[in-house]
Short mmCIF file of C-alpha atoms and ligand atoms in Angstrom, two decimals:
data_model
loop_
_atom_site.label_atom_id
_atom_site.label_comp_id
_atom_site.label_asym_id
_atom_site.label_seq_id
_atom_site.Cartn_x
_atom_site.Cartn_y
_atom_site.Cartn_z
CA UNK B 25 -28.26 412.82 162.10
CA UNK B 26 -29.63 410.31 164.62
CA UNK B 27 -28.15 408.91 167.83
CA UNK B 28 -29.28 405.53 169.20
CA UNK B 29 -28.61 404.79 172.84
CA UNK B 30 -28.30 401.10 173.84
CA UNK B 31 -25.72 398.44 174.58
CA UNK B 32 -23.77 397.62 171.42
CA UNK B 33 -22.11 394.42 170.18
CA UNK B 34 -20.39 393.72 166.86
CA UNK B 35 -17.16 392.46 165.30
CA UNK B 36 -15.24 395.36 163.74
CA UNK B 37 -12.66 393.05 162.09
CA UNK B 38 -12.51 389.57 160.55
CA UNK B 39 -11.58 386.75 162.90
CA UNK B 40 -8.11 385.37 162.16
CA UNK B 41 -6.03 382.44 163.36
CA UNK B 42 -4.21 384.76 165.78
CA UNK B 43 -7.29 385.98 167.67
CA UNK B 44 -10.29 384.48 169.44
CA UNK B 45 -13.91 385.53 168.90
CA UNK B 46 -13.95 386.82 172.47
CA UNK B 47 -10.95 389.06 171.68
CA UNK B 48 -12.43 390.27 168.40
CA UNK B 49 -15.89 391.29 169.59
CA UNK B 50 -16.48 394.94 170.54
CA UNK B 51 -19.00 395.41 173.34
CA UNK B 52 -20.06 398.82 174.60
CA UNK B 53 -22.38 399.00 177.59
CA UNK B 54 -24.53 402.13 177.43
CA UNK B 55 -23.27 402.88 173.95
CA UNK B 56 -24.24 405.29 171.21
CA UNK B 57 -24.61 404.58 167.48
CA UNK B 58 -24.68 407.64 165.23
CA UNK B 59 -26.11 407.47 161.72
CA UNK B 60 -26.62 410.03 159.00
CA UNK B 61 -28.69 409.26 155.93
CA UNK B 62 -27.90 405.71 154.88
CA UNK B 63 -24.57 405.43 156.68
CA UNK B 64 -23.14 404.69 160.09
CA UNK B 65 -20.99 407.60 161.28
CA UNK B 66 -19.64 406.43 164.63
CA UNK B 67 -20.07 404.21 167.68
CA UNK B 68 -18.79 404.81 171.19
CA UNK B 69 -19.95 405.37 174.73
CA UNK B 70 -23.27 407.16 174.85
CA UNK B 71 -21.77 410.08 176.74
CA UNK B 72 -18.97 410.60 174.21
CA UNK B 73 -21.35 410.32 171.24
CA UNK B 74 -23.77 412.79 172.85
CA UNK B 75 -20.90 415.19 173.40
CA UNK B 76 -19.60 414.89 169.82
CA UNK B 77 -23.02 415.01 168.16
CA UNK B 78 -25.13 417.27 170.39
CA UNK B 79 -27.68 417.99 167.66
CA UNK B 80 -28.39 414.38 166.68
CA UNK B 81 -31.99 413.25 167.23
CA UNK B 82 -32.01 410.81 170.17
CA UNK B 83 -33.59 407.33 170.14
CA UNK B 84 -33.31 406.05 173.69
CA UNK B 85 -33.21 402.23 173.92
CA UNK B 86 -31.21 402.02 177.13
CA UNK B 87 -31.04 398.36 178.30
CA UNK B 88 -31.70 397.04 174.78
CA UNK B 89 -28.93 395.92 172.42
CA UNK B 90 -27.95 397.29 169.02
CA UNK B 91 -26.54 394.59 166.74
CA UNK B 92 -25.67 394.59 163.03
CA UNK B 93 -28.54 393.39 160.82
CA UNK B 94 -28.46 389.60 160.63
CA UNK B 95 -27.38 387.75 157.47
CA UNK B 96 -29.17 384.58 156.34
CA UNK B 97 -26.82 382.98 153.84
CA UNK B 98 -29.18 380.46 152.19
CA UNK B 99 -32.96 380.27 151.85
CA UNK B 100 -35.76 379.79 149.33
CA UNK B 101 -38.48 382.39 149.06
CA UNK B 102 -40.97 380.31 147.01
CA UNK B 103 -40.97 377.79 149.86
CA UNK B 104 -42.35 380.31 152.36
CA UNK B 105 -45.75 378.66 152.12
CA UNK B 106 -44.56 375.04 152.28
CA UNK B 107 -42.45 375.46 155.45
CA UNK B 108 -43.16 372.69 158.00
CA UNK B 109 -44.28 369.94 155.61
CA UNK B 110 -44.34 366.49 157.23
CA UNK B 111 -42.48 363.27 156.90
CA UNK B 112 -39.93 363.22 154.06
CA UNK B 113 -36.21 363.34 153.53
CA UNK B 114 -34.63 365.50 150.83
CA UNK B 115 -35.47 363.83 147.51
CA UNK B 116 -39.09 362.89 148.23
CA UNK B 117 -39.58 366.21 150.07
CA UNK B 118 -38.57 368.02 146.85
CA UNK B 119 -40.89 365.82 144.79
CA UNK B 120 -43.93 365.97 147.07
CA UNK B 121 -43.84 369.50 148.46
CA UNK B 122 -41.24 371.75 146.86
CA UNK B 123 -41.80 371.33 143.15
CA UNK B 124 -45.61 371.63 143.38
CA UNK B 125 -45.21 374.80 145.47
CA UNK B 126 -42.69 376.33 143.09
CA UNK B 127 -44.94 375.75 140.05
CA UNK B 128 -47.24 378.49 141.27
CA UNK B 129 -44.49 381.06 140.64
CA UNK B 130 -45.21 381.05 136.93
CA UNK B 131 -47.70 383.72 138.02
CA UNK B 132 -46.04 387.08 138.66
CA UNK B 133 -48.95 388.14 140.90
CA UNK B 134 -48.37 385.11 143.09
CA UNK B 135 -44.64 385.84 143.21
CA UNK B 136 -45.29 389.45 144.23
CA UNK B 137 -47.64 388.36 146.99
CA UNK B 138 -45.20 385.81 148.45
CA UNK B 139 -42.17 388.12 148.03
CA UNK B 140 -43.86 390.62 150.31
CA UNK B 141 -44.73 388.06 153.01
CA UNK B 142 -41.21 386.64 152.75
CA UNK B 143 -39.47 390.00 153.19
CA UNK B 144 -41.75 390.85 156.09
CA UNK B 145 -40.66 387.62 157.79
CA UNK B 146 -37.02 388.60 157.31
CA UNK B 147 -37.61 392.08 158.76
CA UNK B 148 -39.56 390.75 161.70
CA UNK B 149 -36.70 388.40 162.55
CA UNK B 150 -33.99 391.04 162.23
CA UNK B 151 -32.56 389.66 158.99
CA UNK B 152 -31.39 392.48 156.75
CA UNK B 153 -29.61 390.45 154.06
CA UNK B 154 -30.64 387.10 152.58
CA UNK B 155 -29.04 384.84 150.00
CA UNK B 156 -32.19 383.77 148.26
CA UNK B 157 -33.20 381.14 145.71
CA UNK B 158 -36.19 382.14 143.59
CA UNK B 159 -38.01 379.57 141.43
CA UNK B 160 -37.01 378.78 137.84
CA UNK B 161 -39.18 381.67 136.60
CA UNK B 162 -37.55 384.96 135.68
CA UNK B 163 -40.60 386.87 136.94
CA UNK B 164 -40.23 385.29 140.37
CA UNK B 165 -36.70 386.65 140.68
CA UNK B 166 -37.76 390.09 139.40
CA UNK B 167 -40.57 390.22 141.99
CA UNK B 168 -38.13 389.69 144.86
CA UNK B 169 -35.56 392.22 143.68
CA UNK B 170 -38.31 394.79 143.06
CA UNK B 171 -39.79 394.33 146.54
CA UNK B 172 -36.34 394.48 148.21
CA UNK B 173 -35.47 397.62 146.22
CA UNK B 174 -38.49 399.41 147.72
CA UNK B 175 -36.75 399.35 151.10
CA UNK B 176 -33.16 399.53 149.82
CA UNK B 177 -32.45 396.08 151.24
CA UNK B 178 -29.22 394.27 150.29
CA UNK B 179 -30.52 391.05 148.78
CA UNK B 180 -28.47 388.46 146.93
CA UNK B 181 -30.70 386.29 144.76
CA UNK B 182 -30.89 384.25 141.61
CA UNK B 183 -33.23 382.42 139.32
CA UNK B 184 -33.02 378.67 139.92
CA UNK B 185 -31.70 376.81 136.88
CA UNK B 186 -32.74 373.20 136.27
CA UNK B 187 -33.17 371.27 133.04
CA UNK B 188 -33.74 367.66 134.13
CA UNK B 189 -35.05 365.42 136.91
CA UNK B 190 -37.87 367.75 137.82
CA UNK B 191 -41.36 368.42 136.42
CA UNK B 192 -41.32 369.55 132.77
CA UNK B 193 -43.06 372.83 133.55
CA UNK B 194 -40.25 373.72 135.97
CA UNK B 195 -37.47 373.15 133.47
CA UNK B 196 -35.38 375.65 131.55
CA UNK B 197 -32.57 374.52 129.23
CA UNK B 198 -28.85 375.29 129.00
CA UNK B 199 -29.43 378.16 126.61
CA UNK B 200 -32.38 379.82 128.40
CA UNK B 201 -30.74 379.31 131.80
CA UNK B 202 -27.69 381.21 130.56
CA UNK B 203 -29.64 383.91 128.70
CA UNK B 204 -32.26 384.51 131.40
CA UNK B 205 -29.60 384.62 134.12
CA UNK B 206 -27.57 387.08 132.01
CA UNK B 207 -30.62 389.33 131.61
CA UNK B 208 -31.17 389.26 135.37
CA UNK B 209 -27.48 389.99 136.06
CA UNK B 210 -27.56 392.99 133.74
CA UNK B 211 -30.79 394.23 135.29
CA UNK B 212 -30.08 393.65 138.98
CA UNK B 213 -26.45 392.94 139.85
CA UNK B 214 -25.09 396.00 141.68
CA UNK B 215 -28.27 397.90 140.87
CA UNK B 216 -28.92 399.71 144.12
CA UNK B 217 -28.05 397.19 146.83
CA UNK B 218 -29.11 394.13 144.83
CA UNK B 219 -26.65 391.47 143.85
CA UNK B 220 -27.04 388.43 141.65
CA UNK B 221 -26.20 384.79 142.35
CA UNK B 222 -25.97 382.26 139.52
CA UNK B 223 -28.18 379.51 140.93
CA UNK B 224 -28.10 375.95 139.58
CA UNK B 225 -30.50 374.21 142.02
CA UNK B 226 -28.16 371.23 142.58
CA UNK B 227 -26.17 368.84 140.41
CA UNK B 228 -29.00 366.28 139.88
CA UNK B 229 -31.30 368.84 138.22
CA UNK B 230 -28.69 370.27 135.83
CA UNK B 231 -27.28 368.56 132.74
CA UNK B 232 -23.56 368.85 132.02
CA UNK B 233 -24.49 371.28 129.23
CA UNK B 234 -26.37 373.50 131.66
CA UNK B 235 -23.54 373.53 134.20
CA UNK B 236 -21.13 374.39 131.38
CA UNK B 237 -23.36 377.28 130.27
CA UNK B 238 -23.56 378.61 133.84
CA UNK B 239 -19.81 378.19 134.29
CA UNK B 240 -19.29 380.32 131.21
CA UNK B 241 -21.53 382.98 132.70
CA UNK B 242 -19.66 382.85 135.99
CA UNK B 243 -16.38 383.36 134.15
CA UNK B 244 -17.85 386.33 132.28
CA UNK B 245 -19.20 387.97 135.48
CA UNK B 246 -16.39 387.52 137.98
CA UNK B 247 -17.96 389.29 140.96
CA UNK B 248 -21.41 387.68 140.86
CA UNK B 249 -22.23 385.10 143.49
CA UNK B 250 -22.84 381.41 142.84
CA UNK B 251 -25.25 379.49 145.06
CA UNK B 252 -26.31 375.87 145.02
CA UNK B 253 -26.56 372.75 147.21
CA UNK B 254 -23.79 370.28 148.04
CA UNK B 255 -23.66 366.90 149.82
CA UNK B 256 -26.77 367.34 151.92
CA UNK B 257 -28.18 363.82 151.94
CA UNK B 258 -26.64 360.37 151.40
CA UNK B 259 -29.18 359.29 148.74
CA UNK B 260 -28.57 362.54 146.89
CA UNK B 261 -24.82 361.91 146.92
CA UNK B 262 -25.26 358.38 145.51
CA UNK B 263 -27.49 359.82 142.80
CA UNK B 264 -24.88 362.44 141.85
CA UNK B 265 -22.29 359.68 141.60
CA UNK B 266 -24.45 357.78 139.12
CA UNK B 267 -25.33 360.91 137.11
CA UNK B 268 -21.71 362.15 136.89
CA UNK B 269 -19.59 358.97 136.83
CA UNK B 270 -16.48 360.80 135.63
CA UNK B 271 -16.40 363.31 138.50
CA UNK B 272 -14.16 362.48 141.45
CA UNK B 273 -16.90 363.58 143.88
CA UNK B 274 -19.90 365.87 144.28
CA UNK B 275 -17.88 369.10 144.60
CA UNK B 276 -15.87 368.15 141.53
CA UNK B 277 -19.06 368.28 139.43
CA UNK B 278 -19.25 372.01 140.12
CA UNK B 279 -15.49 372.49 140.02
CA UNK B 280 -15.23 371.14 136.46
CA UNK B 281 -17.38 374.09 135.39
CA UNK B 282 -15.58 376.84 137.34
CA UNK B 283 -18.34 377.18 139.91
CA UNK B 284 -16.11 376.63 142.97
CA UNK B 285 -14.60 380.01 143.74
CA UNK B 286 -14.78 383.06 146.02
CA UNK B 287 -18.38 384.14 146.50
CA UNK B 288 -19.65 380.60 145.78
CA UNK B 289 -22.03 379.59 148.58
CA UNK B 290 -22.78 375.89 148.96
CA UNK B 291 -25.77 374.91 151.07
CA UNK B 292 -25.22 372.10 153.62
CA UNK B 293 -21.92 370.29 152.87
CA UNK B 294 -22.65 367.69 155.53
CA UNK B 295 -21.00 364.63 154.01
CA UNK B 296 -17.68 365.78 152.52
CA UNK B 297 -14.44 363.94 151.81
CA UNK B 298 -11.13 365.32 153.07
CA UNK B 299 -10.24 366.33 149.50
CA UNK B 300 -13.50 368.28 149.25
CA UNK B 301 -12.86 370.08 152.54
CA UNK B 302 -9.41 371.01 151.36
CA UNK B 303 -10.64 372.21 147.97
CA UNK B 304 -13.36 374.40 149.52
CA UNK B 305 -10.72 376.05 151.71
CA UNK B 306 -8.31 376.62 148.83
CA UNK B 307 -11.07 378.00 146.62
CA UNK B 308 -12.12 380.61 149.22
CA UNK B 309 -15.70 379.31 148.89
CA UNK B 310 -18.37 379.29 151.62
CA UNK B 311 -20.52 376.60 153.22
CA UNK B 312 -23.96 377.59 154.49
CA UNK B 313 -24.63 375.72 157.74
CA UNK B 314 -28.40 375.18 157.91
CA UNK B 315 -29.05 373.37 161.21
CA UNK B 316 -32.85 373.59 161.42
CA UNK B 317 -33.13 372.20 157.89
CA UNK B 318 -30.50 369.51 158.41
CA UNK B 319 -32.36 368.26 161.47
CA UNK B 320 -35.82 368.62 159.92
CA UNK B 321 -34.96 366.59 156.79
CA UNK B 322 -32.79 364.17 158.79
CA UNK B 323 -29.82 365.10 156.61
CA UNK B 324 -27.05 364.96 159.22
CA UNK B 325 -24.81 366.93 161.57
CA UNK B 326 -22.62 369.65 160.07
CA UNK B 327 -18.94 369.44 161.06
CA UNK B 328 -17.85 372.96 162.01
CA UNK B 329 -14.58 371.78 163.52
CA UNK B 330 -13.40 370.29 160.23
CA UNK B 331 -14.49 373.45 158.42
CA UNK B 332 -12.33 375.50 160.79
CA UNK B 333 -9.39 373.11 160.38
CA UNK B 334 -9.55 373.57 156.60
CA UNK B 335 -10.09 377.35 156.70
CA UNK B 336 -13.45 376.99 155.00
CA UNK B 337 -15.74 379.99 155.40
CA UNK B 338 -18.95 379.06 157.20
CA UNK B 339 -22.08 381.19 157.41
CA UNK B 340 -25.30 380.31 159.24
CA UNK B 341 -28.51 380.01 157.26
CA UNK B 342 -32.14 379.03 157.75
CA UNK B 343 -32.75 377.20 154.43
CA UNK B 344 -36.47 377.97 154.72
CA UNK B 345 -38.66 376.08 153.69
CA UNK B 346 -36.71 372.94 154.70
CA UNK B 347 -35.52 375.13 157.55
CA UNK B 348 -38.15 375.47 160.24
CA UNK B 349 -37.75 379.10 161.28
CA UNK B 350 -36.89 382.48 159.77
CA UNK B 351 -35.16 383.37 163.03
CA UNK B 352 -31.37 383.48 162.87
CA UNK B 353 -31.38 383.39 166.68
CA UNK B 354 -33.16 380.04 166.65
CA UNK B 355 -30.85 378.93 163.85
CA UNK B 356 -27.82 379.38 166.10
CA UNK B 357 -29.83 377.67 168.87
CA UNK B 358 -30.12 374.56 166.68
CA UNK B 359 -26.49 374.86 165.53
CA UNK B 360 -25.57 374.70 169.20
CA UNK B 361 -27.61 371.51 169.67
CA UNK B 362 -25.96 369.94 166.62
CA UNK B 363 -22.55 370.88 168.00
CA UNK B 364 -23.45 369.30 171.35
CA UNK B 365 -24.11 366.00 169.55
CA UNK B 366 -20.59 366.39 168.14
CA UNK B 367 -19.21 367.14 171.62
CA UNK B 368 -17.92 370.53 170.47
CA UNK B 369 -20.39 373.20 171.60
CA UNK B 370 -20.33 376.37 169.49
CA UNK B 371 -19.77 379.37 171.71
CA UNK B 372 -22.51 382.03 171.43
CA UNK B 373 -19.96 384.68 170.44
CA UNK B 374 -18.95 382.50 167.47
CA UNK B 375 -22.63 381.89 166.67
CA UNK B 376 -23.16 385.65 166.55
CA UNK B 377 -20.11 386.01 164.27
CA UNK B 378 -21.47 383.41 161.82
CA UNK B 379 -24.62 385.47 161.19
CA UNK B 380 -22.96 388.92 161.09
CA UNK B 381 -19.34 389.79 160.34
CA UNK B 382 -18.28 386.19 159.60
CA UNK B 383 -20.92 385.88 156.90
CA UNK B 384 -20.09 389.33 155.52
CA UNK B 385 -16.37 388.49 155.36
CA UNK B 386 -17.09 385.15 153.66
CA UNK B 387 -19.22 386.93 151.04
CA UNK B 388 -16.77 389.88 150.66
CA UNK B 389 -19.44 392.32 151.74
CA UNK B 390 -17.92 393.46 155.04
CA UNK B 391 -17.31 397.00 153.79
CA UNK B 392 -21.10 397.36 153.63
CA UNK B 393 -22.81 394.96 156.06
CA UNK B 394 -22.17 392.63 158.99
CA UNK B 395 -20.65 395.16 161.43
CA UNK B 396 -21.26 398.67 162.78
CA UNK B 397 -18.09 400.29 161.47
CA UNK B 398 -18.14 403.93 160.30
CA UNK B 399 -19.04 404.29 156.62
CA UNK B 400 -20.85 400.96 156.37
CA UNK B 401 -24.58 401.01 155.58
CA UNK B 402 -26.90 401.57 158.55
CA UNK B 403 -28.44 398.07 158.64
CA UNK B 404 -28.93 397.28 162.31
CA UNK B 405 -31.42 395.88 164.78
CA UNK B 406 -32.63 396.78 168.22
CA UNK B 407 -32.99 393.72 170.39
CA UNK B 408 -34.96 393.73 173.62
CA UNK B 409 -33.95 390.57 175.48
CA UNK B 410 -36.17 390.87 178.57
CA UNK B 411 -39.44 390.88 176.64
CA UNK B 412 -41.58 388.73 178.95
CA UNK B 413 -41.70 387.28 182.44
CA UNK B 414 -39.53 384.26 181.66
CA UNK B 415 -36.88 386.35 179.94
CA UNK B 416 -36.90 388.83 182.82
CA UNK B 417 -36.18 385.94 185.16
CA UNK B 418 -33.56 384.27 182.98
CA UNK B 419 -31.65 387.33 181.78
CA UNK B 420 -30.34 389.52 184.58
CA UNK B 421 -30.42 393.30 184.01
CA UNK B 422 -26.66 393.60 183.57
CA UNK B 423 -26.00 390.23 181.96
CA UNK B 424 -22.99 389.91 179.66
CA UNK B 425 -23.63 389.74 175.91
CA UNK B 426 -22.71 386.07 175.48
CA UNK B 427 -25.28 385.02 178.08
CA UNK B 428 -27.94 387.32 176.63
CA UNK B 429 -27.33 386.05 173.10
CA UNK B 430 -27.30 382.43 174.20
CA UNK B 431 -30.55 382.69 176.17
CA UNK B 432 -32.19 384.48 173.25
CA UNK B 433 -31.04 381.78 170.82
CA UNK B 434 -32.41 378.94 172.90
CA UNK B 435 -35.58 380.61 174.17
CA UNK B 436 -36.22 383.56 171.91
CA UNK B 437 -37.30 384.40 168.39
CA UNK B 438 -38.84 387.42 166.68
CA UNK B 439 -40.32 388.53 170.02
CA UNK B 440 -36.87 389.86 170.89
CA UNK B 441 -36.57 392.00 167.75
CA UNK B 442 -37.91 395.45 168.59
CA UNK B 443 -36.84 397.30 165.43
CA UNK B 444 -35.11 396.54 162.15
CA UNK B 445 -33.34 399.39 160.38
CA UNK B 446 -32.19 399.17 156.77
CA UNK B 447 -30.21 401.89 154.98
CA UNK B 448 -30.95 404.25 157.84
CA UNK B 449 -34.73 403.71 157.72
CA UNK B 450 -36.86 401.92 160.30
CA UNK B 451 -38.40 399.10 158.21
CA UNK B 452 -39.99 397.15 161.07
CA UNK B 453 -41.21 398.22 164.47
CA UNK B 454 -42.59 395.44 166.66
CA UNK B 455 -44.65 397.70 168.89
CA UNK B 456 -46.60 399.10 165.99
CA UNK B 457 -46.31 395.90 163.88
CA UNK B 458 -45.27 398.34 161.25
CA UNK B 459 -43.47 397.36 158.04
CA UNK B 460 -42.02 399.96 155.69
CA UNK B 461 -43.18 398.01 152.64
CA UNK B 462 -46.34 398.91 150.76
N1 GUN W 508 -31.50 370.48 147.19
C1 GUN W 508 -32.01 370.84 146.00
N2 GUN W 508 -33.03 371.70 146.15
C2 GUN W 508 -33.18 371.89 147.47
C3 GUN W 508 -34.08 372.68 148.24
O1 GUN W 508 -34.95 373.38 147.74
N3 GUN W 508 -33.91 372.62 149.60
C4 GUN W 508 -32.94 371.85 150.18
N4 GUN W 508 -32.83 371.84 151.49
N5 GUN W 508 -32.10 371.10 149.46
C5 GUN W 508 -32.22 371.11 148.13
ZN1 ZN W 509 -31.62 375.11 150.16
#
């Protein structure tokens, strides 16, 4: 049994229409988090936890903060090495940078090498769960799940499926997309902490036959995730219209094939019609808000207010490599800037919700991750806000959590992440630059 002493912040319950984020958040100054094996046992004031668990081994991080491990709800691991590529918007960016980079993942050795760097970036930034696109290659997906399994990390991932409008050597076909995805589901879904997401890249790179095959698979495996892209860029939307003339809109392309449902995570959703907003809400689906990517590719400004009005789940995401940072702190920082342009600033407490409990609730994983409730898995981070001279000046010793989190999101990054714990094991320690992975 281990007892961690620090300030604590998390959301024990889902946010509902009848409560505010400020009412929902639980903050304990000088708190104690008790874990045993892989699980969280209790949280409370440090003095009460010490009294109840006198034999627990003490980790003293007084003045730091313990937060739930952060959740990145949409990103691409093969694009780790093409992050920060200049000058294009979505479609030419895919053509010029993304597809050439993803071709290299035909090599399993290459995939293993990048999977390791990728997971280290997540750990270093305090991200303990990612919703990850691999490349089209089965071996690429296997490499990620294998590497995540080594540290018992809860990864949701899937093999990208695409059978047109991309280089021939990156194409599968309806039949192999369905069969290879089924093999990966059987091998990885709910194996350890891994979970599978059926992953058509986006409508333009899938034929109707491929979407039908993946819809069939989704119907067969009701609790798997679905992840794809939706209404990110205006040229993309016009292209979808010409490729699927019978569909009433972009979302309808996926809906026709039963891919709009709970645990379906759509990246971006920047340019949506009111019918599409309504349908996403009804379907209990999730939008991944990827502000650094949306700004970097010039895609547009996500409309969080309309998402809220339609009861659409929203989760923050980096979308690396169109996203420009692995840091979920910075991701909220850019979400805030986007919301300022919309004259509706996102409160830091809500920003924190969208990368912890809010994401977990959207994905129906809140009995395992996203909060620090007893009996959930011990995925948590130790954050040291006052890590240099500027932060010592800006963040006062007894600052409230919302101010600490906001300053970190605008000014901070991985420098604030002191330790990342997954399944009750320390997987990253900044001081020792130590990663648990081989
Ligand atoms: N749409 C289709 N593929 C991609 C991708 O890899 N990144 C982003 N941002 N959008 C996409
Ligand atoms: Zn993406």
